Amino acid sequence: MRKIVVVDYPRDWDDATEDTEVIDTQAYLTDARYTDIKNARVFNLSRSYRYQSAGYYVSLLAEARGHKAIPSVTTMQDLKSPTIVRAITVELNDLIQKSLAGLRSKSFTLSIYFGHNVAFKYEKLCKQLHDLFQAPLLRAQFVRKEEWVLQSISPIPVNEVPESHTPDLKRFARTYFARHRFSGARVSRKIYDLAILVDPHEKAPPSNEKAIQHFVEAAESQGFYTELITKDDYRRLSEFDALFIRETTAVNHHTYRFARKAHAEGMVVIDDPVSILRCTNKVYLAELLAKAKVPVPKTMIIHKDNRAQVEAQLGLPCVLKKPDSSFSQGVVKAKDRESLQQELDQMLADSELIIGQEYTPTDFDWRIGVLDKQPLYACKYFMAKGHWQIYNWNGKRKQDEEGDGEVVPFEQVPFNVLHTALKAANLIGDGLYGVDVKEINGKAYVIEVNDNPSIDAGVEDKILKKDLYGAIIKSLKRRIETNKNIRNND
């Protein structure tokens, strides 16, 4: 396996070994030589893993390319949330008390370099924390109250490692890079019952009130106790067997925190946190679909160094998308050069990378619902009145904001549309997805894969009716039972 160390500046890491290569972040993100590597492990030593920073995108695109990234984007997100840190590390309490028992201070900082500390007495604690949060360089902050408490754990920028620690750092790194397996700790627990996460105030939720009621009825008919919960019920999550998210998801949002906590506690969850990370970032999807040769409209990942090439590659008008856009928000059409430059200025100020696509107008988009890697429903979503998208949030009247939807029997769906949608969804996982596809001149092109697809009473359920809701609940139940069987056999 090819081993690649990625840094922001060459001076950050000058210790390349014979079996590793050191490159800068810009090269990994933009150089085509690294796109087509089949088998690589990427050690991301970027100075920042902030959301939508260059370091964030190194791990995100590594995942899309089929490379093994350390840290993963999931780990980056976990490190940002004190609640997730506490939930994941609760089983380490005895080890923390034992390891820090000799300290007399009220606080303590533990530096973890590739799973080690310069003081051997903290070796076991460092290993356990690194197994839970697989990042090369970590800083764990402890405070003593009645007992020692892990207050936070965060990445250490490589340029902030003290010079006196450098010899140990390089020694730990050489051993670390030589490893062949990097398996993290598994966190699980036994729980049951169904929570459906909703936001009663959301303007365009993925399911309307009647659909939510159908989900509750389907769950109760299959033996579930079901409760609608909101973001205020985060602390109660462990009371349930499974979590079904029915509000619009995003990475920097409580929906992701709910999914990640549920997953960390061994719960069944749709949408699972990995699917949220993959689907809600258009840059990841663009790289993933291109790697798998799934047909998409002409697309380019735009950054500050290639923005001048957008017009030549995509033409005008063209479509620009923020990486985490949803429901047509954060998606704009640049009609001319002036608007193109204005939109690029705005979007690149917020994110290192954005998506540009060829403008491909159609009367409707296909939406193929996929569950457990099988088609669930098919719809035509028509464009909003007088608009080029399904949603027009600037419509003068409420009825003009959203186009009509029409459910279509599978036998009336073009084969290439169904086949292409399944291929795209199955790259993400085995959850519940909605794949948007445009059919142009007999060819199918994937626009995006949604981890939280619309299921509204009166639209997506027109053919299957209540069986649509029953199929999703049945999948949740099967997953719970599978998990229980696995735990019982361990």
Phi, psi and omega in degrees: 000132179288133183246121185239124175262121183251126180230160178288322182225139181306328181291345181290335182209105183248025186243048178295134176260175186293338180253012174231155172236145182249125178226165178269163185301318183298322179296316181295323183285328192239342183278122184299340180298333183264354179285322190261007176295132185277323190221102184215148171247128185250117176265106188271102179256029177300152183290334181225139173250019180306145181307127179068015171280172178299320179297321177299315183289334176302310181289324180296313181287330174301317179296317179296328181276358182083013176273157177266113184258135172233115002280158172282166177295327177300315178297318178304315181291321179300319184295338182280344188249110178302326181292320178291320178302314180295320181295321184283329187261007185302328182284353181267005188303314181298318180294321178298314181297318181293317184291327185255008186301328185279355183277143180252354182281170178269348180213159182206136177248126180248117177269128184243111181253107180053040177087008183228164171233156180295338176262120187296334185295344178260013187302312184294318179296318178300316181297316182295317179294320179293324178296326179280326181232088188281085172231146185300316186232121185230150176235114180259126181254122179246145172232149180256121174247247171288331174212176180288136180233134174283108184280319180198160172219128188218159178291150172257119173303135187300331181282355179259003176289127181302143182301327181293340180269352188301315179302316178294319179304311182293324178294314178298320183296317182298320177294319182295312182295336181281347181293155179253338181237140179225074183262132180272172178287148178257128181247125181210161174202163183261126179208172179210182181080160188244127172251132175248115183275122181226162172236104184300342184256004183292135184291318181227073182290158180291342175222134177283173186301320182294321178295319178300318179297322177297321177297316179299314181297318180296320180294314182294328178291340179258016172091015179268144158273128187236139179221135173278127179239163177235182182299340180284353184260021184305317184292341182268000189304322184291356177285347190250161174280320189214155178237128176241115186269121179235043165224160187298129185267154173202158183288310179274065191199158181294335179299320178293319180297320176298312181298318183291319179295317178301315180296318181296330181270007176084011179282156169280135182215133170231114010274134177288156187297327179294318178297321178298313180300319184285317187280328186278358178244113184293333178293315177301312182299318180300316180292317182297313182293322178295318180299321182271003180059038173277129183297130175223159171304156180309124190227146171220144173273119188259136174219179188298335184274345181237011183298332180290346182266357187299310183299317181294324183277323187251342184076177177231140358291162174220167184251132176245138184230131167293148184303327184247033179289153177206155180049043177069000177273138185082013177238124183229156174254119176272113188276328184214180184299318183297312180292328177300311182293322179297315181292320178298318178302314182294311186290319181287345173288336182262334186216139179298327182230142172224176182248137171240139179224150173300140178283118184232082184290138174218163179287332181206160170251142168283143169235118177254116175280134184230133177221132180054036177068020177232149179293140183248317177203165177225135180226155164254123175254115182274154182292149176300151185305122177070019185228163183264358179238166178294322178250137174233094186287354178255015180299144183289329179240150183301322182290348179267357185287330188227138177284170180284158175238142181224121179281140184234133175299147183302326182292346178260002178271127178306139184303317183294330176293312181295314182296316182294320179296316179296319180299318181292312182297321184288346172288334183278313182165207182241026182272207179258119184226157171235118184258123178268127186228135171257136175255118183230119180053042176080002179247147182257134180231127179282130176268312176194166174243125183257131178277348187227064191291153178295131169224096183250140173297131181094353178237274185295339184264011188295333179266305183282340182053229185291343177294335178297313180292321179297323180295321181290317178296321179299322178296318177299317181296317179298321180294319177299313182294324177296316178299318180297319180295321179296314181295322180292333182270349180288000000 
